[in-house]
XYZ file of C-alpha atoms in Angstrom:
743
model
C 48.925 237.524 -28.602
C 45.922 238.684 -25.859
C 46.394 241.704 -27.188
C 45.344 240.804 -30.838
C 42.605 238.667 -30.024
C 40.998 241.237 -28.380
C 41.205 244.340 -31.209
C 40.469 241.830 -33.633
C 36.669 240.956 -31.544
C 36.189 244.231 -30.938
C 37.068 245.586 -34.475
C 35.028 243.327 -36.362
C 32.064 243.380 -34.051
C 31.867 247.135 -33.661
C 32.878 248.188 -36.724
C 29.857 245.380 -38.548
C 27.416 247.727 -40.605
C 29.809 251.006 -40.333
C 28.503 251.682 -43.844
C 25.614 251.462 -45.940
C 23.503 251.304 -48.934
C 23.757 254.263 -51.922
C 20.083 255.281 -50.899
C 21.285 255.763 -47.145
C 24.421 258.448 -48.500
C 21.146 260.528 -50.399
C 18.813 260.306 -47.563
C 21.620 261.527 -45.041
C 23.138 264.473 -47.714
C 19.333 265.472 -47.635
C 19.093 265.932 -43.445
C 22.357 267.625 -43.458
C 21.031 269.609 -45.884
C 17.986 270.408 -43.937
C 20.144 270.823 -40.933
C 21.726 273.676 -43.181
C 18.510 275.091 -43.767
C 17.363 275.400 -40.636
C 20.509 276.551 -39.145
C 21.399 279.599 -41.525
C 18.337 280.113 -43.517
C 17.699 278.717 -47.602
C 19.404 282.130 -48.467
C 22.957 281.141 -46.748
C 22.746 277.616 -47.202
C 23.001 277.903 -50.979
C 26.028 278.668 -50.594
C 27.073 274.795 -48.868
C 27.028 271.757 -51.156
C 26.810 268.874 -49.128
C 27.371 265.215 -50.000
C 27.349 261.848 -48.024
C 30.353 259.076 -49.951
C 30.903 256.368 -47.898
C 34.121 255.919 -49.448
C 35.807 258.499 -47.939
C 36.195 257.220 -44.633
C 39.629 257.334 -43.542
C 39.077 253.165 -42.265
C 35.883 251.920 -42.223
C 33.559 252.782 -39.343
C 36.069 255.879 -38.799
C 33.927 258.943 -39.657
C 35.335 261.559 -41.888
C 34.665 264.865 -43.453
C 36.189 266.807 -46.258
C 36.177 270.676 -46.755
C 36.624 272.850 -49.759
C 35.476 276.080 -52.090
C 34.278 279.006 -50.832
C 35.405 282.387 -51.783
C 33.968 283.144 -55.254
C 32.379 279.609 -55.245
C 30.097 277.055 -53.088
C 31.734 275.690 -49.909
C 32.238 271.835 -50.659
C 31.119 269.719 -47.535
C 31.463 266.181 -47.620
C 31.408 263.439 -45.086
C 31.132 259.080 -44.741
C 28.411 259.916 -42.811
C 25.294 262.356 -42.342
C 26.901 263.218 -38.553
C 30.375 263.734 -40.488
C 29.143 266.421 -42.776
C 27.192 267.782 -40.468
C 30.749 268.106 -38.106
C 32.663 269.156 -41.093
C 30.135 271.693 -41.591
C 29.851 273.002 -38.099
C 34.307 272.538 -38.391
C 34.170 275.209 -41.372
C 31.386 277.987 -39.279
C 33.724 277.151 -36.396
C 37.156 277.955 -37.450
C 37.016 279.874 -40.676
C 33.671 281.994 -40.088
C 33.969 282.200 -36.251
C 30.557 280.979 -35.750
C 29.207 279.480 -32.314
C 26.680 276.813 -32.148
C 25.354 276.311 -28.645
C 22.503 275.624 -26.497
C 22.024 279.242 -25.104
C 21.699 280.774 -28.391
C 24.256 280.195 -31.555
C 25.960 283.584 -32.906
C 26.152 282.556 -36.715
C 27.007 285.837 -38.582
C 28.534 284.549 -41.534
C 31.436 286.838 -43.166
C 31.255 287.585 -46.738
C 32.157 286.710 -49.232
C 32.682 283.132 -47.329
C 36.060 282.311 -46.790
C 37.825 279.911 -48.733
C 39.364 277.015 -47.775
C 42.933 276.731 -48.678
C 43.330 273.402 -50.739
C 41.268 270.468 -49.299
C 40.779 269.949 -45.326
C 39.961 266.108 -44.651
C 39.525 265.032 -40.920
C 39.095 261.616 -39.549
C 37.770 260.721 -36.066
C 40.412 258.792 -34.373
C 37.745 256.691 -32.943
C 34.320 254.451 -33.722
C 31.469 256.370 -32.036
C 30.778 260.094 -29.895
C 28.449 259.155 -27.476
C 25.633 261.399 -25.563
C 23.472 261.217 -22.625
C 23.198 259.688 -19.356
C 20.394 257.625 -18.610
C 19.191 260.709 -16.193
C 18.940 263.254 -19.081
C 16.061 261.940 -20.344
C 14.261 263.336 -16.597
C 16.699 266.078 -15.768
C 16.599 267.890 -19.124
C 14.568 265.937 -21.560
C 11.632 265.078 -19.869
C 8.818 267.658 -21.092
C 10.342 268.550 -24.472
C 7.971 268.621 -27.700
C 9.479 267.458 -31.488
C 10.754 271.411 -31.721
C 12.816 271.214 -28.944
C 13.961 267.301 -29.752
C 14.475 268.814 -33.380
C 17.026 271.599 -32.132
C 18.682 269.221 -29.860
C 19.655 266.304 -32.716
C 20.806 269.348 -34.912
C 23.430 270.224 -32.401
C 24.025 266.258 -32.084
C 24.962 265.675 -35.495
C 26.959 269.167 -35.314
C 28.828 268.093 -32.722
C 29.872 264.851 -34.495
C 27.544 262.550 -31.789
C 26.694 259.456 -33.587
C 25.609 256.828 -31.126
C 23.247 258.176 -28.470
C 20.223 256.712 -26.065
C 16.400 257.286 -27.510
C 14.802 255.914 -24.552
C 11.262 257.813 -25.211
C 7.751 255.834 -25.224
C 9.332 252.685 -23.632
C 6.589 252.123 -20.789
C 4.058 252.270 -23.648
C 5.977 249.046 -24.699
C 6.598 247.633 -20.880
C 2.180 248.341 -20.454
C 1.114 246.207 -23.845
C 3.483 243.311 -22.069
C 2.614 243.632 -18.743
C -1.092 243.411 -20.168
C 0.062 240.365 -22.162
C 1.133 238.913 -19.074
C -2.048 239.063 -17.209
C -1.536 242.083 -14.940
C -4.824 244.711 -14.766
C -4.107 248.102 -15.944
C -4.535 249.225 -12.180
C -1.238 247.254 -11.344
C 0.597 248.727 -14.327
C -0.264 252.267 -13.149
C 0.624 251.722 -9.797
C 4.248 250.254 -10.629
C 5.289 253.384 -13.055
C 6.650 256.672 -11.464
C 5.696 259.778 -12.501
C 7.440 261.488 -15.609
C 10.179 263.651 -14.098
C 11.486 260.224 -12.065
C 10.856 257.325 -15.130
C 14.851 257.596 -14.901
C 15.299 255.752 -12.190
C 12.323 253.653 -12.392
C 13.906 252.119 -15.814
C 17.587 251.551 -14.047
C 14.834 249.535 -11.258
C 16.128 252.274 -8.382
C 11.898 253.280 -8.188
C 8.464 252.310 -9.229
C 4.968 254.168 -8.184
C 6.754 257.398 -7.379
C 4.560 260.333 -8.034
C 2.817 258.343 -10.318
C 0.404 257.288 -12.489
C 1.150 258.168 -16.057
C -2.136 259.464 -18.138
C -2.566 257.869 -21.030
C -1.957 260.982 -22.945
C 1.881 260.587 -21.993
C 2.184 256.928 -23.670
C 0.119 258.111 -26.502
C 3.014 261.307 -26.785
C 5.948 260.179 -26.344
C 5.139 256.988 -28.797
C 5.298 259.757 -31.248
C 7.857 261.791 -30.276
C 10.189 258.369 -29.682
C 8.837 257.713 -33.861
C 10.298 261.194 -34.611
C 13.553 261.048 -32.719
C 14.389 258.146 -34.191
C 13.598 258.969 -37.587
C 15.514 262.296 -37.173
C 18.541 260.460 -35.975
C 18.419 257.602 -38.501
C 18.154 259.995 -41.189
C 21.696 261.585 -40.000
C 22.833 258.281 -39.768
C 23.226 257.813 -36.367
C 22.573 255.016 -33.829
C 19.829 255.148 -31.258
C 20.532 253.059 -28.589
C 17.144 251.343 -27.053
C 16.402 250.037 -24.326
C 16.551 246.553 -23.173
C 15.059 244.326 -20.472
C 17.238 244.198 -17.175
C 15.524 242.201 -14.845
C 13.252 244.652 -12.487
C 9.716 243.932 -12.840
C 6.609 244.910 -11.012
C 5.182 243.293 -7.745
C 2.609 242.120 -9.559
C 4.168 239.906 -11.898
C 4.130 237.455 -8.131
C 0.595 236.933 -8.352
C 0.328 236.504 -11.933
C 3.145 234.065 -11.521
C 2.806 232.685 -7.761
C 5.962 230.519 -8.284
C 8.477 233.016 -9.702
C 11.762 233.332 -8.207
C 12.372 237.152 -7.316
C 14.529 238.881 -5.306
C 13.134 242.099 -3.361
C 16.291 244.477 -3.690
C 17.152 247.130 -0.680
C 15.641 250.754 -0.555
C 17.644 253.517 -2.990
C 18.224 256.762 -2.080
C 16.468 257.356 1.157
C 13.212 255.951 -0.010
C 11.451 252.932 1.863
C 9.758 250.323 0.053
C 6.653 251.736 -0.915
C 8.970 253.523 -3.545
C 11.706 251.169 -3.566
C 12.682 248.149 -2.919
C 12.592 247.147 -6.472
C 11.728 243.170 -7.883
C 14.378 241.578 -9.199
C 13.935 238.249 -11.667
C 16.360 235.414 -10.433
C 18.284 235.108 -13.634
C 17.455 231.123 -14.101
C 13.769 231.809 -13.290
C 12.055 230.480 -16.923
C 9.898 233.952 -17.161
C 13.344 235.810 -17.226
C 13.887 235.377 -21.271
C 9.640 235.275 -21.633
C 9.470 238.722 -20.376
C 12.849 239.869 -21.799
C 12.344 238.778 -25.373
C 8.523 239.706 -25.376
C 9.710 243.574 -24.279
C 11.699 243.478 -27.255
C 10.359 241.958 -29.922
C 7.750 244.383 -28.824
C 9.497 247.158 -29.256
C 11.387 246.271 -32.151
C 8.054 245.979 -34.056
C 7.238 249.649 -33.086
C 10.518 251.176 -33.305
C 13.004 248.530 -35.649
C 16.620 248.577 -35.013
C 19.843 249.448 -35.179
C 21.007 246.661 -32.648
C 22.607 248.359 -29.182
C 20.906 248.514 -26.091
C 20.705 249.821 -23.087
C 19.948 247.939 -19.315
C 21.445 248.503 -16.016
C 20.306 245.867 -13.402
C 22.722 247.690 -10.426
C 22.332 251.128 -10.583
C 23.309 252.258 -7.349
C 21.936 248.886 -5.980
C 23.943 245.924 -4.021
C 23.464 242.881 -5.756
C 21.672 239.955 -4.308
C 24.970 237.849 -3.940
C 28.687 238.900 -4.428
C 29.419 235.121 -5.367
C 30.964 235.823 -9.492
C 29.053 232.999 -10.388
C 25.361 234.825 -9.572
C 26.881 237.976 -11.104
C 27.706 236.196 -14.301
C 24.411 234.268 -14.463
C 22.364 237.632 -13.670
C 24.719 239.457 -16.561
C 24.349 236.312 -18.556
C 20.403 236.701 -18.941
C 19.992 240.157 -19.653
C 22.045 239.210 -22.688
C 20.807 236.334 -23.675
C 16.898 237.876 -23.999
C 18.510 240.101 -26.349
C 20.466 237.785 -28.332
C 17.109 235.400 -28.228
C 15.453 238.720 -30.638
C 17.878 240.365 -32.258
C 21.507 238.115 -32.670
C 23.647 241.012 -33.727
C 22.725 242.938 -30.334
C 25.380 244.561 -28.435
C 24.924 245.546 -25.107
C 25.753 249.207 -23.933
C 26.067 249.320 -20.367
C 26.527 251.786 -18.073
C 29.860 251.696 -16.191
C 28.372 253.886 -13.101
C 27.818 250.478 -10.747
C 31.768 249.982 -11.167
C 32.932 253.019 -9.610
C 29.648 254.080 -7.554
C 30.336 250.923 -5.201
C 33.924 250.016 -5.523
C 33.839 248.080 -2.244
C 31.607 245.710 -3.574
C 32.987 245.585 -7.258
C 36.003 244.268 -6.685
C 38.427 242.270 -9.673
C 36.712 239.142 -9.253
C 33.042 240.772 -9.170
C 33.922 242.945 -12.248
C 35.620 240.009 -14.151
C 32.043 238.351 -13.562
C 30.447 240.857 -15.352
C 32.627 242.041 -18.199
C 33.447 238.126 -18.957
C 29.731 236.916 -19.290
C 29.538 238.525 -22.772
C 31.436 237.699 -25.240
C 34.342 239.958 -26.345
C 33.164 242.935 -28.403
C 29.140 242.527 -27.506
C 29.270 244.880 -24.162
C 30.160 247.918 -24.831
C 31.167 250.094 -21.163
C 30.527 252.971 -20.761
C 33.397 254.761 -19.132
C 30.354 257.321 -17.158
C 33.186 259.915 -14.308
C 36.209 258.949 -16.263
C 37.295 262.508 -16.345
C 37.600 262.247 -12.719
C 37.570 258.768 -11.645
C 37.944 256.033 -14.376
C 37.221 252.548 -14.201
C 38.868 251.448 -17.306
C 42.323 251.688 -15.875
C 42.308 249.534 -12.856
C 40.039 246.996 -15.224
C 42.854 246.400 -17.623
C 40.700 248.173 -20.095
C 37.806 246.277 -18.532
C 38.875 242.851 -19.735
C 39.088 243.471 -23.120
C 35.636 244.334 -23.458
C 34.884 247.591 -25.799
C 34.991 250.978 -23.951
C 34.262 254.913 -24.455
C 35.649 257.465 -22.368
C 32.793 259.740 -20.776
C 33.154 263.207 -19.230
C 29.693 262.858 -16.902
C 30.596 266.373 -15.479
C 27.112 267.423 -14.627
C 25.190 266.196 -11.441
C 21.666 266.863 -11.270
C 21.612 269.241 -14.157
C 22.574 272.148 -11.415
C 23.444 275.306 -12.439
C 26.913 276.325 -11.258
C 30.321 277.291 -12.804
C 32.524 273.635 -12.914
C 34.496 271.828 -15.076
C 37.793 270.186 -15.285
C 39.439 270.944 -18.584
C 42.973 269.764 -17.836
C 41.452 266.125 -17.047
C 38.788 266.508 -19.822
C 41.374 267.804 -22.293
C 44.015 264.482 -21.766
C 42.071 262.137 -20.610
C 40.891 260.379 -24.501
C 44.920 260.613 -25.243
C 46.006 258.567 -21.812
C 42.894 256.669 -22.234
C 43.771 255.462 -26.255
C 47.614 255.090 -24.898
C 46.549 252.781 -22.515
C 48.395 249.311 -22.462
C 46.050 246.815 -24.602
C 43.459 249.690 -24.995
C 40.110 249.033 -25.824
C 38.751 252.132 -26.336
C 36.346 252.621 -29.647
C 34.891 256.318 -28.237
C 34.740 258.963 -26.729
C 31.472 260.429 -24.756
C 29.289 263.356 -23.020
C 27.047 261.741 -20.260
C 26.052 264.770 -17.873
C 22.595 264.778 -16.445
C 21.575 267.535 -16.726
C 22.219 269.910 -20.080
C 22.118 273.733 -20.560
C 24.683 274.743 -18.138
C 28.845 275.297 -18.426
C 29.256 275.488 -22.588
C 32.694 275.840 -22.457
C 32.743 272.305 -21.479
C 30.773 270.995 -23.782
C 32.266 272.580 -26.576
C 35.834 271.487 -25.810
C 33.902 267.578 -25.239
C 32.791 267.708 -28.691
C 36.009 269.135 -30.333
C 38.115 266.267 -29.317
C 35.789 263.508 -30.342
C 37.426 264.628 -33.901
C 41.533 265.055 -32.304
C 43.998 263.276 -32.389
C 46.010 264.797 -29.237
C 44.932 267.224 -26.318
C 44.433 271.093 -27.013
C 47.887 272.159 -26.493
C 46.885 275.398 -25.828
C 43.736 276.066 -23.423
C 44.256 279.425 -22.982
C 44.230 280.228 -25.969
C 41.312 278.133 -26.776
C 39.077 279.769 -24.497
C 39.757 282.705 -25.802
C 38.935 281.738 -29.456
C 36.149 280.080 -27.635
C 34.957 283.279 -26.214
C 35.058 285.104 -29.485
C 33.219 283.178 -31.328
C 30.898 282.849 -28.833
C 30.274 286.836 -28.830
C 31.173 286.849 -32.868
C 34.089 289.572 -31.929
C 37.376 289.887 -30.264
C 37.287 291.659 -26.626
C 40.790 291.870 -24.658
C 38.784 292.054 -21.276
C 35.942 288.966 -22.532
C 39.370 287.113 -23.163
C 40.797 287.892 -20.227
C 38.151 286.782 -17.946
C 37.693 283.601 -19.678
C 41.685 282.633 -19.155
C 40.402 283.726 -15.512
C 37.611 280.902 -15.619
C 39.972 278.292 -16.936
C 42.213 278.752 -14.018
C 39.668 278.693 -11.089
C 36.206 277.353 -11.729
C 36.810 275.305 -14.908
C 40.390 274.087 -13.290
C 38.908 271.276 -10.937
C 41.508 268.247 -10.382
C 41.725 264.843 -8.731
C 38.801 262.197 -7.419
C 36.790 264.716 -5.557
C 35.745 266.928 -8.529
C 31.862 266.627 -8.823
C 30.014 268.571 -11.120
C 27.551 268.727 -8.175
C 26.134 272.197 -6.257
C 27.041 272.067 -2.688
C 26.757 276.002 -2.046
C 25.193 276.828 0.529
C 23.041 278.872 -0.861
C 20.890 275.759 -2.559
C 20.891 274.144 0.369
C 18.959 273.596 3.487
C 20.878 275.489 5.918
C 22.378 274.250 8.985
C 25.352 275.288 10.793
C 27.667 272.644 9.408
C 27.604 273.722 5.846
C 30.929 273.043 3.576
C 32.320 276.763 2.471
C 35.389 274.898 0.850
C 35.927 275.442 -2.707
C 39.017 274.562 -4.953
C 39.808 277.630 -6.322
C 41.275 281.324 -5.143
C 37.445 283.683 -5.161
C 39.184 286.545 -6.620
C 39.556 285.414 -10.092
C 36.225 284.669 -10.285
C 35.215 288.474 -9.093
C 37.925 289.709 -11.283
C 35.880 287.701 -14.616
C 33.456 289.357 -12.860
C 34.634 293.013 -13.377
C 35.728 292.343 -16.453
C 33.478 291.039 -18.384
C 31.513 293.468 -16.972
C 34.090 296.014 -18.541
C 33.556 294.601 -21.780
C 29.579 294.989 -21.536
C 29.556 298.037 -24.159
C 30.765 296.681 -26.985
C 29.678 292.978 -26.570
C 26.056 293.609 -25.216
C 23.959 292.899 -28.558
C 25.099 289.428 -27.932
C 22.683 286.801 -26.498
C 25.341 284.214 -25.391
C 27.177 287.485 -23.805
C 24.447 288.350 -22.088
C 23.648 285.075 -20.660
C 27.418 284.245 -19.661
C 27.744 288.185 -17.584
C 24.170 286.648 -15.797
C 25.938 283.377 -14.903
C 28.594 284.723 -13.959
C 26.984 286.969 -11.583
C 24.940 284.472 -10.000
C 28.411 282.800 -9.548
C 30.012 285.836 -7.679
C 26.456 285.760 -5.890
C 26.497 282.158 -4.647
C 30.157 283.107 -3.532
C 29.088 286.109 -1.653
C 25.974 284.069 0.388
C 29.121 281.643 1.427
C 30.790 284.671 2.407
C 27.794 286.002 4.466
C 26.742 282.611 5.799
C 30.291 282.256 7.395
C 30.309 285.745 9.064
C 26.732 284.912 10.152
C 27.892 281.313 11.475
C 31.042 283.138 13.225
C 28.659 286.024 14.798
C 26.218 283.201 16.188
C 29.313 281.171 17.770
C 30.640 284.279 18.968
C 27.425 284.955 20.414
C 27.368 288.270 18.832
C 23.631 288.906 17.633
C 24.132 292.575 16.243
C 26.707 290.903 13.708
C 24.457 288.024 12.727
C 21.407 290.232 12.223
C 23.610 292.266 9.939
C 25.097 289.412 8.023
C 21.772 287.496 7.807
C 20.229 290.495 6.598
C 22.085 291.010 3.834
C 22.233 287.408 2.817
C 18.235 287.015 3.312
C 16.962 290.546 2.668
C 19.330 291.918 0.174
C 21.244 289.794 -1.969
C 19.404 286.400 -2.322
C 16.436 289.337 -3.379
C 19.138 290.827 -6.034
C 19.965 287.353 -7.146
C 16.043 286.713 -8.041
C 15.818 289.763 -9.943
C 18.688 289.637 -12.568
C 17.907 285.894 -13.001
C 14.573 287.434 -13.550
C 16.142 289.241 -16.767
C 16.514 286.252 -18.557
C 14.125 283.403 -19.747
C 16.468 280.955 -19.533
C 16.997 281.482 -15.830
C 12.922 281.669 -15.323
C 10.912 279.289 -13.066
C 8.184 280.242 -14.641
C 9.450 278.970 -17.794
C 10.603 275.732 -16.514
C 7.182 275.081 -14.895
C 5.564 276.211 -18.869
C 7.458 272.815 -20.351
C 5.862 270.896 -18.016
C 2.294 272.576 -18.062
C 2.712 272.733 -22.579
C 3.203 268.592 -22.253
C -0.451 268.465 -20.951
C -3.827 267.138 -22.280
C -6.087 268.612 -19.715
C -5.458 271.446 -16.527
C -5.392 268.489 -13.919
C -2.862 266.931 -15.993
C -0.795 269.974 -16.519
C -1.058 270.187 -12.255
C -0.009 267.047 -11.908
C 3.274 267.468 -14.451
C 4.177 270.471 -12.444
C 3.686 269.387 -9.200
C 5.921 266.449 -11.405
C 8.663 269.106 -11.905
C 8.535 270.940 -8.614
C 9.038 267.952 -6.748
C 12.364 267.118 -9.274
C 13.572 270.659 -8.151
C 13.500 270.253 -4.779
C 11.985 267.554 -2.650
C 12.424 264.915 -4.344
C 10.684 262.577 -2.328
C 7.728 262.925 -1.025
C 9.789 263.536 2.615
C 12.969 265.528 0.994
C 14.362 261.895 0.849
C 17.189 263.419 -2.031
C 16.781 267.108 -1.095
C 18.313 269.390 -3.468
C 19.996 267.203 -5.397
C 18.832 269.245 -8.499
C 18.726 272.508 -7.307
C 18.683 275.173 -10.179
C 18.943 279.206 -9.311
C 15.973 280.353 -10.843
C 14.152 283.272 -10.300
C 10.946 282.004 -8.820
C 12.731 279.398 -7.182
C 15.197 281.483 -5.323
C 12.370 284.169 -4.034
C 10.012 281.545 -2.807
C 12.089 278.777 -1.761
C 15.458 279.002 -1.223
C 14.946 282.915 0.442
C 12.366 281.685 3.043
C 14.240 278.726 4.884
C 17.405 281.429 4.813
C 15.304 283.548 6.339
C 13.489 280.915 8.473
C 17.065 279.823 9.528
C 18.811 283.396 10.201
C 15.757 284.064 12.817
C 15.739 280.685 14.483
C 19.752 281.702 15.513
C 19.265 285.133 15.989
C 16.274 284.343 18.815
C 18.544 281.016 19.787
C 21.627 284.256 20.517
C 18.786 286.284 22.215
C 17.243 283.781 24.425
C 20.714 282.403 25.492
C 18.647 278.829 24.059
C 20.991 276.204 21.815
C 19.803 275.814 18.243
C 18.307 272.494 17.358
C 18.637 271.858 14.250
C 15.949 268.950 14.206
C 13.897 271.081 14.998
C 14.503 273.127 12.550
C 14.583 271.021 9.592
C 11.240 269.697 10.615
C 9.497 273.596 10.541
C 11.822 274.540 7.357
C 10.469 270.996 5.550
C 6.528 272.716 5.980
C 7.825 275.495 3.822
C 9.387 273.069 1.212
C 6.256 271.132 0.761
C 3.765 273.991 0.695
C 6.242 275.926 -2.244
C 6.097 272.189 -3.987
C 2.174 271.936 -3.375
C 1.502 275.301 -4.058
C -0.373 276.352 -7.641
C 1.156 279.879 -7.546
C 2.124 280.457 -11.694
C 5.557 282.583 -12.389
C 6.623 285.145 -15.150
C 7.335 283.193 -18.531
C 8.652 286.383 -19.782
C 12.036 288.107 -18.640
C 11.720 291.394 -16.903
C 14.390 294.213 -16.533
C 17.937 294.642 -18.582
C 20.711 291.885 -17.521
C 23.412 294.234 -18.324
C 21.990 297.094 -15.636
C 20.917 294.700 -13.046
C 24.349 293.186 -12.845
C 26.182 295.830 -12.911
C 23.588 297.191 -9.487
C 24.928 294.226 -8.032
C 28.714 294.419 -8.836
C 28.812 298.520 -7.817
C 27.050 297.414 -4.152
C 29.063 294.309 -3.218
C 32.648 294.371 -5.486
C 33.995 296.840 -2.953
C 33.310 295.123 0.272
C 34.670 292.399 -1.617
C 38.201 294.529 -2.408
C 37.813 295.863 1.270
C 37.214 292.686 2.971
C 34.471 294.310 4.042
C 31.795 292.177 5.175
């Protein structure tokens, strides 16, 4: 009976509003037609007929598409929603035309005539939702985007069937209005907000003030962007998730309301209380519902609503009390502040807190949170389910609906990584879990534009009822679609990557690059990996072998560079191990040889090959930030924000190198000087017979790191050199050494 009651509650509440008016159908169909024209051009777009028909849904709330025609006739794409129609279009392009849609560049060569669909192909998604984003994605990837870039992303979302996504831009402008109405001064508000690159953690209560304030122009531009983002998402029938009040307030609230009951939280991320230790309103304080309802009312007045709201009160922060009564009251206060304004409110909660601090979140504490919201009104993201699922130890979140999410990437790092076997089988296992309340799948990376094979698989799984039966065959087809032609060596290379870098398993799997290349050097660096390096080097060889046939493909050139970057990353680890062994053995000549290759040959070669592709340029990265500004001073400020995030992540290297990237310019002027200073210090230590002092080195290298952040040096935003030639040059120099085992 319990399982039946839970299923009924979840079904009624989450399927509410799944349909729509006839006017919505017409608007969504028009949005998909416009997408087809943007994607393929107006000429090819004329070969496709698009319609949206709610009645097509196999069951209420389950997106369905139908494909037909082609050959001598127009291709018919029908969907129960705009998203379903866009996903059906993508299915046709992928499976019938061999096309590929990707962040790094799409391959859209259409065969002529367009292939016919045998009969009528109809597909329904097994779950209500396909979710996208992480609160951190807003800062690691989206922060500097203009509308043109957002439009491309929303197109990508629609084609990949995403129907639920965060839409959190512009919220600081709304908060500014609320705080001013409450009596805070503009100076107090300015002091509270972080800089743009760190807003994600301000929104979750982890940080305040750091690298701010926000210029007035920021608020204006973000309001404009948010309106356009919401309009575009809604035009496809997506459900945007808006922010709600989680309980964190500026310290200045205590000046305006001297009797307010607040708790000063502990520090976060090695920041002191100048930038963390946020103030959390007591759930019973009468000002809590006032602030919460003021914000949500103003937000809805500005942007409208689709009735799902995100809020995270205890993200990576230990609550003031472990008493279940307190945790239930804190949860209830957040939810009731929503429903006071929107009686249809559903709370989207990142389940990361339960995974991140399992020693605090025992069964009683978890049950207190999950039970404080009516069943079906709390939608939980099992954020890291491919590695550390929470639903299995919480009885499917105590009957609350949840979305099985793949987190995959931390910090927007570069580095080949994936757990494709776990991803492939995870959603089905969650659906089959006893009394499962799973209502969707999701992609929740901290940063995007990396490891696209992982996201292609996850997007496909949102429409599959079963796992992909043969992943080796799947990645072979993926490569053929990506490059526009099948090549045996390229397919073999991808199968090697599947069994190595993309086959991480177990709870220790985290898509966070901790390679020595991108970490502050020390004698204690971890070089362990979960795969055989031979597979990476052989895949590198095979991809280069296929270059004469595939070099005209932009996606191939991107992948060749990415794999070359990965191979160099492996070589850095090997030369570091040799240099460390030489230091410990006091063999100065061997230390100088290995260190010399690493810091004076290998890293400059990496920087040179990265510079051959605009997608791996520090100049392009920083130019995004500068382009968001309305003055030179503002551009300098935004650039410094971006530099801090890439490197020190705080005034003192508080979360050092968490968001590391391998970009031309960053390798040359940040990673390389660190390595040279480290290796010189080791050599001096051996030559002079004195111990290496890590503490002193850390103080010295911090000066280099800080100098990079504060530097005004400009970097090229246009590529230089040929990727294939430069990759081949590195390969011919180092691959024979790898084969011979001679370093």
